[in-house]
Amino acid sequence: MTDQKIRVLIAKPGLDGHDRGAKVVARALRDAGMEVIYTGIRQTPEMIAEAALQEDVDVIGLSILSGAHMELFPRVINALKEREIGPDDVLLFAGGIIPDDDIPRLKQLGFQAVFGPGTSTEDVITFVRDWAGARAIGTA
Amino acid sequence: MAEDVDALVERLLAGNRRALARILTQIENDAPAGRRALSLLYPRSGRAHTVGLTGSAGSGKSTLVAALARVLRARGKTLCIVAIDPTSPFSQGALLGDRIRMQELTADREVFLRSMATRGNLGGLAPATAGIVTALDAFGKDAVIVETVGAGQDEVEVAAMADTTVVVLTPGSGDDVQAMKAGIMEIADVLVVNKSDLPNADLLARQLRSIVEASRSGRPTPIVRTASALGEGIEALADALEEHRAYIEQPEVRAAHRRAQARHQVLALARQRLIDRVVTMHSGDGRLDDLIAQVAARRLDPHSAADALIRE
């Protein structure tokens, strides 16, 4: 009997120490039946990529409030690539304080969605579920 | 599919961590690829020192494992860690937070940490844990440490899988000594009094000593005092693990231990397969629901219902 579970990594790169949003999303995804790995605050891009590799996650959500996303997110993507994890292997999304102007560039980098303040957790759950459903059909 | 798995197994055996991680997922999902991988990996396992670490919730297991990992790394040992957290019975989801306490280990290529959810298993271990440990063992690290959910009971499962079982207790929780009596004592190869900077640590250590002396014949169970958050006593714990390993490496002890482990694993899997088969067979035809309804209404006793289920 195969028991497939969506595994999600929620990580906070950089130096800001406010992880309330990250925890809210982590709990919401857990309550939606997913297995959520939460790594805590102040993660380097290498630590995030390494956790994603070891945990073999399907989804990575990055939360950032410090404004350093354009600096740190590309480094996370590169650290993932160094570990043979590309945009086809994982669903990437971002959350936190991210100006609209930066969103096109983040989408180019491989982020499928950027959730700002006030996003309902239902939106995040639906987003992840839709992607997982599409992938299941694609591989069947 | 089989060729993909075989190639993945080759890469795992060559030390590729991504291949290892992907195989672990297949094993955890009990997918055909996972079973195929296990059949290839099992003959290559049996070399790592497998350590099971159990204890009640809040006894400081994660912090202890992180501190132990640092000491083992300082001694030049390479290791894998499996950290198990509970699956919510309501949502079937899980929040796996052990990496928070093991953050700095993530930067170390010689440590591989995998979080697992229990996925409905009651014994403190996830159903696939034995298979996960086999794969990590075959990966070739020196030690595999499994940190279980603090279930407090039925952790015989841990002992059946590990070479060395560590039971972690903390001062001031009366439950601990109760648990001792209920059988955890029999599975402990090493007892740890963690948070030993707290009051009553002496009392707990004395109580444990008297139980050890009264109940065990042969090798007395060592009692190690640690304060994992302060990094105290961890060297002594690493020593106790090494000593136990040397003990079970004696040929006659080792043979008996391996046989007991193998017996437990085979029977546990056979039991699960039988249950799955019976449930699958009688879910479709409504027979299972029918028998359950009869038992619930007190028209049939549970033994007769179980007999009926198996006989058909």
GROMACS .gro file of C-alpha atoms in nm:
model
  452
    1MET     CA    1   0.000   0.000   0.000
    2THR     CA    2   0.164   0.321  -0.115
    3ASP     CA    3   0.126   0.612   0.120
    4GLN     CA    4   0.221   0.933  -0.060
    5LYS     CA    5   0.256   1.244   0.149
    6ILE     CA    6   0.336   1.597   0.041
    7ARG     CA    7   0.656   1.695   0.221
    8VAL     CA    8   0.717   2.067   0.264
    9LEU     CA    9   1.020   2.258   0.389
   10ILE     CA   10   0.947   2.595   0.548
   11ALA     CA   11   1.264   2.795   0.597
   12LYS     CA   12   1.371   3.144   0.692
   13PRO     CA   13   1.689   3.266   0.524
   14GLY     CA   14   1.879   3.562   0.652
   15LEU     CA   15   1.900   3.743   0.980
   16ASP     CA   16   1.551   3.858   1.066
   17GLY     CA   17   1.416   3.673   1.366
   18HIS     CA   18   1.043   3.706   1.313
   19ASP     CA   19   0.901   3.369   1.225
   20ARG     CA   20   0.536   3.409   1.316
   21GLY     CA   21   0.427   3.407   0.952
   22ALA     CA   22   0.644   3.105   0.874
   23LYS     CA   23   0.496   2.916   1.169
   24VAL     CA   24   0.140   3.005   1.075
   25VAL     CA   25   0.198   2.868   0.725
   26ALA     CA   26   0.376   2.558   0.863
   27ARG     CA   27   0.084   2.480   1.094
   28ALA     CA   28  -0.176   2.544   0.826
   29LEU     CA   29  -0.005   2.303   0.586
   30ARG     CA   30   0.023   2.043   0.862
   31ASP     CA   31  -0.347   2.082   0.937
   32ALA     CA   32  -0.408   2.027   0.566
   33GLY     CA   33  -0.246   1.683   0.602
   34MET     CA   34   0.108   1.758   0.483
   35GLU     CA   35   0.437   1.674   0.649
   36VAL     CA   36   0.606   2.004   0.722
   37ILE     CA   37   0.972   2.037   0.814
   38TYR     CA   38   1.042   2.361   0.989
   39THR     CA   39   1.407   2.454   1.027
   40GLY     CA   40   1.394   2.763   1.246
   41ILE     CA   41   1.530   3.110   1.186
   42ARG     CA   42   1.861   3.243   1.049
   43GLN     CA   43   1.926   2.979   0.787
   44THR     CA   44   2.200   3.019   0.529
   45PRO     CA   45   2.116   2.930   0.167
   46GLU     CA   46   2.339   2.622   0.205
   47MET     CA   47   2.154   2.504   0.517
   48ILE     CA   48   1.819   2.541   0.339
   49ALA     CA   49   1.936   2.354   0.030
   50GLU     CA   50   2.093   2.083   0.241
   51ALA     CA   51   1.773   2.037   0.444
   52ALA     CA   52   1.574   2.018   0.120
   53LEU     CA   53   1.811   1.751  -0.010
   54GLN     CA   54   1.818   1.537   0.305
   55GLU     CA   55   1.444   1.558   0.360
   56ASP     CA   56   1.365   1.503  -0.011
   57VAL     CA   57   1.087   1.759   0.004
   58ASP     CA   58   0.834   1.825  -0.271
   59VAL     CA   59   0.779   2.189  -0.178
   60ILE     CA   60   0.999   2.468  -0.041
   61GLY     CA   61   0.851   2.781   0.111
   62LEU     CA   62   1.085   3.066   0.201
   63SER     CA   63   0.978   3.339   0.438
   64ILE     CA   64   1.166   3.666   0.461
   65LEU     CA   65   1.095   4.003   0.617
   66SER     CA   66   1.436   4.165   0.612
   67GLY     CA   67   1.433   4.290   0.254
   68ALA     CA   68   1.735   4.079   0.158
   69HIS     CA   69   1.535   3.844  -0.065
   70MET     CA   70   1.692   3.956  -0.394
   71GLU     CA   71   2.028   3.882  -0.237
   72LEU     CA   72   1.942   3.554  -0.063
   73PHE     CA   73   1.684   3.383  -0.284
   74PRO     CA   74   1.915   3.350  -0.587
   75ARG     CA   75   2.174   3.200  -0.355
   76VAL     CA   76   1.920   2.944  -0.232
   77ILE     CA   77   1.840   2.854  -0.594
   78ASN     CA   78   2.210   2.813  -0.671
   79ALA     CA   79   2.268   2.602  -0.360
   80LEU     CA   80   1.978   2.380  -0.470
   81LYS     CA   81   2.121   2.350  -0.821
   82GLU     CA   82   2.457   2.245  -0.680
   83ARG     CA   83   2.264   1.957  -0.521
   84GLU     CA   84   2.090   1.855  -0.843
   85ILE     CA   85   1.759   2.003  -0.728
   86GLY     CA   86   1.601   2.211  -1.002
   87PRO     CA   87   1.267   2.387  -1.054
   88ASP     CA   88   1.121   2.067  -1.201
   89ASP     CA   89   1.194   1.875  -0.881
   90VAL     CA   90   1.038   2.106  -0.625
   91LEU     CA   91   0.765   2.365  -0.597
   92LEU     CA   92   0.912   2.692  -0.474
   93PHE     CA   93   0.714   2.970  -0.315
   94ALA     CA   94   0.799   3.277  -0.112
   95GLY     CA   95   0.626   3.478   0.154
   96GLY     CA   96   0.685   3.786   0.365
   97ILE     CA   97   0.754   4.148   0.278
   98ILE     CA   98   0.837   4.145  -0.092
   99PRO     CA   99   0.775   4.451  -0.314
  100ASP     CA  100   0.564   4.390  -0.626
  101ASP     CA  101   0.851   4.514  -0.844
  102ASP     CA  102   1.062   4.215  -0.739
  103ILE     CA  103   0.802   3.951  -0.819
  104PRO     CA  104   0.873   3.913  -1.195
  105ARG     CA  105   1.241   3.853  -1.123
  106LEU     CA  106   1.155   3.596  -0.854
  107LYS     CA  107   0.922   3.415  -1.094
  108GLN     CA  108   1.207   3.405  -1.344
  109LEU     CA  109   1.423   3.247  -1.077
  110GLY     CA  110   1.168   2.968  -1.037
  111PHE     CA  111   0.935   3.087  -0.763
  112GLN     CA  112   0.584   2.981  -0.862
  113ALA     CA  113   0.413   3.215  -0.619
  114VAL     CA  114   0.487   3.504  -0.387
  115PHE     CA  115   0.250   3.552  -0.094
  116GLY     CA  116   0.239   3.890   0.075
  117PRO     CA  117   0.099   4.003   0.408
  118GLY     CA  118  -0.273   3.932   0.446
  119THR     CA  119  -0.264   3.615   0.237
  120SER     CA  120  -0.511   3.359   0.364
  121THR     CA  121  -0.357   3.025   0.458
  122GLU     CA  122  -0.630   2.865   0.246
  123ASP     CA  123  -0.470   3.024  -0.060
  124VAL     CA  124  -0.134   2.869   0.022
  125ILE     CA  125  -0.291   2.527   0.086
  126THR     CA  126  -0.486   2.539  -0.241
  127PHE     CA  127  -0.177   2.648  -0.430
  128VAL     CA  128   0.028   2.354  -0.298
  129ARG     CA  129  -0.253   2.102  -0.345
  130ASP     CA  130  -0.320   2.210  -0.703
  131TRP     CA  131   0.045   2.172  -0.788
  132ALA     CA  132   0.066   1.829  -0.620
  133GLY     CA  133  -0.249   1.717  -0.802
  134ALA     CA  134  -0.112   1.829  -1.139
  135ARG     CA  135   0.216   1.653  -1.070
  136ALA     CA  136   0.042   1.328  -0.973
  137ILE     CA  137  -0.143   1.333  -1.306
  138GLY     CA  138   0.179   1.413  -1.491
  139THR     CA  139   0.363   1.115  -1.345
  140ALA     CA  140   0.078   0.866  -1.360
  141MET     CA  141   1.103   0.164  -1.296
  142ALA     CA  142   1.317  -0.119  -1.159
  143GLU     CA  143   1.614   0.000  -1.362
  144ASP     CA  144   1.572   0.351  -1.223
  145VAL     CA  145   1.575   0.215  -0.870
  146ASP     CA  146   1.877  -0.002  -0.936
  147ALA     CA  147   2.065   0.298  -1.072
  148LEU     CA  148   1.959   0.502  -0.771
  149VAL     CA  149   2.084   0.228  -0.539
  150GLU     CA  150   2.418   0.228  -0.720
  151ARG     CA  151   2.446   0.602  -0.666
  152LEU     CA  152   2.352   0.565  -0.300
  153LEU     CA  153   2.623   0.304  -0.253
  154ALA     CA  154   2.868   0.541  -0.424
  155GLY     CA  155   2.789   0.799  -0.155
  156ASN     CA  156   2.537   1.022  -0.336
  157ARG     CA  157   2.319   1.188  -0.073
  158ARG     CA  158   2.044   1.291  -0.310
  159ALA     CA  159   2.004   0.929  -0.421
  160LEU     CA  160   1.989   0.825  -0.056
  161ALA     CA  161   1.722   1.086   0.020
  162ARG     CA  162   1.508   0.977  -0.275
  163ILE     CA  163   1.531   0.611  -0.181
  164LEU     CA  164   1.432   0.695   0.176
  165THR     CA  165   1.113   0.853   0.040
  166GLN     CA  166   1.030   0.540  -0.160
  167ILE     CA  167   1.088   0.322   0.146
  168GLU     CA  168   0.882   0.552   0.364
  169ASN     CA  169   0.594   0.540   0.116
  170ASP     CA  170   0.623   0.160   0.103
  171ALA     CA  171   0.634   0.195  -0.275
  172PRO     CA  172   0.744  -0.097  -0.498
  173ALA     CA  173   1.063   0.099  -0.571
  174GLY     CA  174   1.130   0.116  -0.198
  175ARG     CA  175   1.092  -0.260  -0.156
  176ARG     CA  176   1.319  -0.321  -0.452
  177ALA     CA  177   1.579  -0.085  -0.304
  178LEU     CA  178   1.561  -0.261   0.032
  179SER     CA  179   1.615  -0.599  -0.127
  180LEU     CA  180   1.936  -0.464  -0.280
  181LEU     CA  181   2.050  -0.271   0.025
  182TYR     CA  182   1.980  -0.522   0.299
  183PRO     CA  183   2.283  -0.743   0.221
  184ARG     CA  184   2.500  -0.429   0.238
  185SER     CA  185   2.372  -0.328   0.581
  186GLY     CA  186   2.468  -0.445   0.928
  187ARG     CA  187   2.791  -0.250   0.962
  188ALA     CA  188   2.680   0.074   1.127
  189HIS     CA  189   2.625   0.102   1.500
  190THR     CA  190   2.250   0.160   1.528
  191VAL     CA  191   2.140   0.347   1.837
  192GLY     CA  192   1.776   0.394   1.937
  193LEU     CA  193   1.706   0.680   2.173
  194THR     CA  194   1.373   0.697   2.349
  195GLY     CA  195   1.213   0.875   2.641
  196SER     CA  196   0.906   1.070   2.734
  197ALA     CA  197   0.807   1.395   2.560
  198GLY     CA  198   1.004   1.688   2.692
  199SER     CA  199   1.290   1.477   2.823
  200GLY     CA  200   1.530   1.664   2.596
  201LYS     CA  201   1.593   1.392   2.340
  202SER     CA  202   1.651   1.621   2.041
  203THR     CA  203   1.896   1.840   2.227
  204LEU     CA  204   2.069   1.529   2.358
  205VAL     CA  205   2.099   1.380   2.010
  206ALA     CA  206   2.242   1.708   1.878
  207ALA     CA  207   2.498   1.720   2.160
  208LEU     CA  208   2.583   1.352   2.112
  209ALA     CA  209   2.627   1.407   1.740
  210ARG     CA  210   2.878   1.685   1.807
  211VAL     CA  211   3.082   1.461   2.038
  212LEU     CA  212   3.075   1.170   1.793
  213ARG     CA  213   3.186   1.401   1.511
  214ALA     CA  214   3.470   1.530   1.728
  215ARG     CA  215   3.573   1.167   1.768
  216GLY     CA  216   3.583   1.135   1.391
  217LYS     CA  217   3.264   0.930   1.354
  218THR     CA  218   3.028   0.989   1.064
  219LEU     CA  219   2.657   0.955   1.127
  220CYS     CA  220   2.296   0.954   1.019
  221ILE     CA  221   2.013   1.070   1.240
  222VAL     CA  222   1.645   0.978   1.206
  223ALA     CA  223   1.420   1.210   1.406
  224ILE     CA  224   1.061   1.092   1.445
  225ASP     CA  225   0.769   1.317   1.533
  226PRO     CA  226   0.401   1.231   1.564
  227THR     CA  227   0.148   1.243   1.284
  228SER     CA  228  -0.168   1.426   1.385
  229PRO     CA  229  -0.452   1.174   1.416
  230PHE     CA  230  -0.693   1.444   1.300
  231SER     CA  231  -0.531   1.585   0.987
  232GLN     CA  232  -0.276   1.308   0.914
  233GLY     CA  233  -0.028   1.593   0.878
  234ALA     CA  234   0.285   1.646   1.087
  235LEU     CA  235   0.511   1.928   1.194
  236LEU     CA  236   0.868   1.800   1.202
  237GLY     CA  237   1.080   2.039   1.404
  238ASP     CA  238   1.387   1.847   1.511
  239ARG     CA  239   1.613   2.028   1.267
  240ILE     CA  240   1.569   2.343   1.477
  241ARG     CA  241   1.780   2.192   1.755
  242MET     CA  242   2.026   2.036   1.516
  243GLN     CA  243   2.088   2.338   1.294
  244GLU     CA  244   2.464   2.347   1.295
  245LEU     CA  245   2.479   1.978   1.201
  246THR     CA  246   2.323   2.069   0.867
  247ALA     CA  247   2.646   2.231   0.753
  248ASP     CA  248   2.839   1.907   0.813
  249ARG     CA  249   2.856   1.675   0.511
  250GLU     CA  250   2.927   1.377   0.735
  251VAL     CA  251   2.594   1.407   0.911
  252PHE     CA  252   2.272   1.310   0.733
  253LEU     CA  253   1.954   1.403   0.916
  254ARG     CA  254   1.611   1.282   0.812
  255SER     CA  255   1.282   1.376   0.979
  256MET     CA  256   0.998   1.124   0.978
  257ALA     CA  257   0.636   1.129   1.086
  258THR     CA  258   0.485   0.829   1.265
  259ARG     CA  259   0.206   0.805   1.003
  260GLY     CA  260  -0.035   0.643   1.242
  261ASN     CA  261   0.196   0.393   1.408
  262LEU     CA  262   0.162   0.372   1.786
  263GLY     CA  263   0.496   0.228   1.894
  264GLY     CA  264   0.698   0.549   1.890
  265LEU     CA  265   0.844   0.449   1.556
  266ALA     CA  266   0.717   0.507   1.206
  267PRO     CA  267   0.624   0.185   1.022
  268ALA     CA  268   0.909   0.222   0.775
  269THR     CA  269   1.179   0.297   1.031
  270ALA     CA  270   1.352  -0.039   1.009
  271GLY     CA  271   1.379   0.000   0.631
  272ILE     CA  272   1.503   0.358   0.663
  273VAL     CA  273   1.772   0.241   0.905
  274THR     CA  274   1.874  -0.035   0.665
  275ALA     CA  275   1.927   0.219   0.385
  276LEU     CA  276   2.120   0.460   0.608
  277ASP     CA  277   2.331   0.171   0.737
  278ALA     CA  278   2.411   0.061   0.382
  279PHE     CA  279   2.503   0.421   0.298
  280GLY     CA  280   2.813   0.355   0.505
  281LYS     CA  281   2.818   0.597   0.796
  282ASP     CA  282   2.963   0.479   1.126
  283ALA     CA  283   2.648   0.526   1.332
  284VAL     CA  284   2.274   0.560   1.279
  285ILE     CA  285   2.086   0.727   1.563
  286VAL     CA  286   1.707   0.701   1.577
  287GLU     CA  287   1.525   0.943   1.803
  288THR     CA  288   1.172   0.824   1.872
  289VAL     CA  289   0.852   0.995   1.967
  290GLY     CA  290   0.813   1.010   2.342
  291ALA     CA  291   0.532   0.760   2.359
  292GLY     CA  292   0.629   0.609   2.692
  293GLN     CA  293   0.510   0.262   2.605
  294ASP     CA  294   0.564  -0.013   2.359
  295GLU     CA  295   0.911   0.109   2.279
  296VAL     CA  296   1.017  -0.250   2.258
  297GLU     CA  297   1.000  -0.168   1.886
  298VAL     CA  298   1.308   0.049   1.924
  299ALA     CA  299   1.504  -0.223   2.097
  300ALA     CA  300   1.411  -0.472   1.828
  301MET     CA  301   1.567  -0.248   1.567
  302ALA     CA  302   1.871  -0.095   1.739
  303ASP     CA  303   2.203  -0.241   1.847
  304THR     CA  304   2.199  -0.014   2.148
  305THR     CA  305   1.887   0.129   2.311
  306VAL     CA  306   1.914   0.443   2.521
  307VAL     CA  307   1.627   0.539   2.752
  308VAL     CA  308   1.623   0.905   2.854
  309LEU     CA  309   1.463   1.007   3.184
  310THR     CA  310   1.439   1.338   3.365
  311PRO     CA  311   1.423   1.420   3.735
  312GLY     CA  312   1.093   1.519   3.888
  313SER     CA  313   0.865   1.323   3.661
  314GLY     CA  314   0.721   1.043   3.870
  315ASP     CA  315   0.603   0.872   3.555
  316ASP     CA  316   0.955   0.778   3.474
  317VAL     CA  317   1.003   0.534   3.754
  318GLN     CA  318   0.657   0.394   3.686
  319ALA     CA  319   0.762   0.340   3.328
  320MET     CA  320   1.066   0.154   3.455
  321LYS     CA  321   0.847  -0.100   3.622
  322ALA     CA  322   0.631  -0.135   3.315
  323GLY     CA  323   0.912  -0.278   3.110
  324ILE     CA  324   1.117  -0.001   2.958
  325MET     CA  325   1.388  -0.117   3.194
  326GLU     CA  326   1.421  -0.444   3.007
  327ILE     CA  327   1.494  -0.270   2.680
  328ALA     CA  328   1.744  -0.012   2.809
  329ASP     CA  329   2.108  -0.084   2.731
  330VAL     CA  330   2.203   0.259   2.861
  331LEU     CA  331   1.997   0.475   3.098
  332VAL     CA  332   2.034   0.852   3.083
  333VAL     CA  333   1.931   1.093   3.356
  334ASN     CA  334   1.904   1.407   3.147
  335LYS     CA  335   1.860   1.760   3.285
  336SER     CA  336   2.075   1.638   3.573
  337ASP     CA  337   2.130   1.998   3.681
  338LEU     CA  338   1.772   1.996   3.809
  339PRO     CA  339   1.684   1.912   4.170
  340ASN     CA  340   1.613   1.546   4.242
  341ALA     CA  341   1.855   1.420   3.978
  342ASP     CA  342   2.042   1.238   4.256
  343LEU     CA  343   1.722   1.078   4.376
  344LEU     CA  344   1.630   0.955   4.028
  345ALA     CA  345   1.981   0.819   3.969
  346ARG     CA  346   1.964   0.634   4.304
  347GLN     CA  347   1.621   0.489   4.225
  348LEU     CA  348   1.742   0.371   3.887
  349ARG     CA  349   2.051   0.218   4.040
  350SER     CA  350   1.845   0.018   4.285
  351ILE     CA  351   1.617  -0.106   4.007
  352VAL     CA  352   1.914  -0.200   3.789
  353GLU     CA  353   2.079  -0.388   4.071
  354ALA     CA  354   1.759  -0.569   4.164
  355SER     CA  355   1.644  -0.672   3.820
  356ARG     CA  356   1.934  -0.743   3.592
  357SER     CA  357   2.152  -1.042   3.571
  358GLY     CA  358   2.463  -1.030   3.358
  359ARG     CA  359   2.568  -0.690   3.227
  360PRO     CA  360   2.452  -0.410   3.460
  361THR     CA  361   2.283  -0.126   3.273
  362PRO     CA  362   2.502   0.185   3.296
  363ILE     CA  363   2.339   0.505   3.421
  364VAL     CA  364   2.476   0.825   3.266
  365ARG     CA  365   2.396   1.171   3.398
  366THR     CA  366   2.373   1.442   3.133
  367ALA     CA  367   2.266   1.803   3.098
  368SER     CA  368   2.240   1.815   2.723
  369ALA     CA  369   2.155   2.185   2.699
  370LEU     CA  370   2.476   2.256   2.892
  371GLY     CA  371   2.676   1.993   2.705
  372GLU     CA  372   2.754   1.801   3.024
  373GLY     CA  373   2.793   1.426   3.045
  374ILE     CA  374   2.785   1.377   2.669
  375GLU     CA  375   3.137   1.234   2.652
  376ALA     CA  376   3.037   0.980   2.917
  377LEU     CA  377   2.729   0.890   2.712
  378ALA     CA  378   2.941   0.841   2.399
  379ASP     CA  379   3.173   0.618   2.606
  380ALA     CA  380   2.877   0.413   2.732
  381LEU     CA  381   2.757   0.364   2.373
  382GLU     CA  382   3.103   0.249   2.265
  383GLU     CA  383   3.124   0.008   2.559
  384HIS     CA  384   2.786  -0.139   2.476
  385ARG     CA  385   2.886  -0.177   2.117
  386ALA     CA  386   3.202  -0.364   2.218
  387TYR     CA  387   2.984  -0.587   2.435
  388ILE     CA  388   2.741  -0.680   2.157
  389GLU     CA  389   3.027  -0.729   1.912
  390GLN     CA  390   3.127  -1.041   2.105
  391PRO     CA  391   3.045  -1.321   1.862
  392GLU     CA  392   2.795  -1.513   2.074
  393VAL     CA  393   2.614  -1.201   2.193
  394ARG     CA  394   2.606  -1.061   1.841
  395ALA     CA  395   2.462  -1.374   1.686
  396ALA     CA  396   2.179  -1.393   1.940
  397HIS     CA  397   2.107  -1.021   1.906
  398ARG     CA  398   2.094  -1.033   1.528
  399ARG     CA  399   1.866  -1.335   1.531
  400ALA     CA  400   1.627  -1.167   1.773
  401GLN     CA  401   1.620  -0.855   1.555
  402ALA     CA  402   1.563  -1.054   1.237
  403ARG     CA  403   1.287  -1.258   1.397
  404HIS     CA  404   1.110  -0.947   1.519
  405GLN     CA  405   1.133  -0.773   1.182
  406VAL     CA  406   1.010  -1.069   0.981
  407LEU     CA  407   0.718  -1.136   1.212
  408ALA     CA  408   0.623  -0.768   1.233
  409LEU     CA  409   0.614  -0.739   0.854
  410ALA     CA  410   0.430  -1.068   0.810
  411ARG     CA  411   0.172  -0.954   1.065
  412GLN     CA  412   0.124  -0.629   0.877
  413ARG     CA  413   0.091  -0.808   0.541
  414LEU     CA  414  -0.169  -1.047   0.681
  415ILE     CA  415  -0.371  -0.764   0.830
  416ASP     CA  416  -0.355  -0.570   0.504
  417ARG     CA  417  -0.468  -0.875   0.311
  418VAL     CA  418  -0.762  -0.949   0.542
  419VAL     CA  419  -0.873  -0.587   0.548
  420THR     CA  420  -0.846  -0.551   0.171
  421MET     CA  421  -1.032  -0.876   0.113
  422HIS     CA  422  -1.323  -0.800   0.344
  423SER     CA  423  -1.357  -0.425   0.301
  424GLY     CA  424  -1.490  -0.463  -0.050
  425ASP     CA  425  -1.748  -0.729   0.028
  426GLY     CA  426  -1.875  -0.555   0.343
  427ARG     CA  427  -1.795  -0.859   0.557
  428LEU     CA  428  -1.563  -0.660   0.787
  429ASP     CA  429  -1.823  -0.391   0.853
  430ASP     CA  430  -2.082  -0.657   0.912
  431LEU     CA  431  -1.872  -0.837   1.175
  432ILE     CA  432  -1.779  -0.510   1.344
  433ALA     CA  433  -2.146  -0.414   1.366
  434GLN     CA  434  -2.231  -0.750   1.523
  435VAL     CA  435  -1.957  -0.712   1.784
  436ALA     CA  436  -2.060  -0.353   1.860
  437ALA     CA  437  -2.417  -0.472   1.914
  438ARG     CA  438  -2.291  -0.748   2.148
  439ARG     CA  439  -2.437  -1.017   1.925
  440LEU     CA  440  -2.094  -1.162   1.857
  441ASP     CA  441  -1.777  -1.162   2.069
  442PRO     CA  442  -1.452  -1.015   1.926
  443HIS     CA  443  -1.267  -1.349   1.928
  444SER     CA  444  -1.532  -1.521   1.721
  445ALA     CA  445  -1.541  -1.225   1.483
  446ALA     CA  446  -1.165  -1.237   1.435
  447ASP     CA  447  -1.181  -1.612   1.376
  448ALA     CA  448  -1.455  -1.560   1.118
  449LEU     CA  449  -1.251  -1.293   0.942
  450ILE     CA  450  -0.944  -1.513   0.908
  451ARG     CA  451  -1.127  -1.833   0.823
  452GLU     CA  452  -1.307  -1.692   0.522
   0.00000   0.00000   0.00000
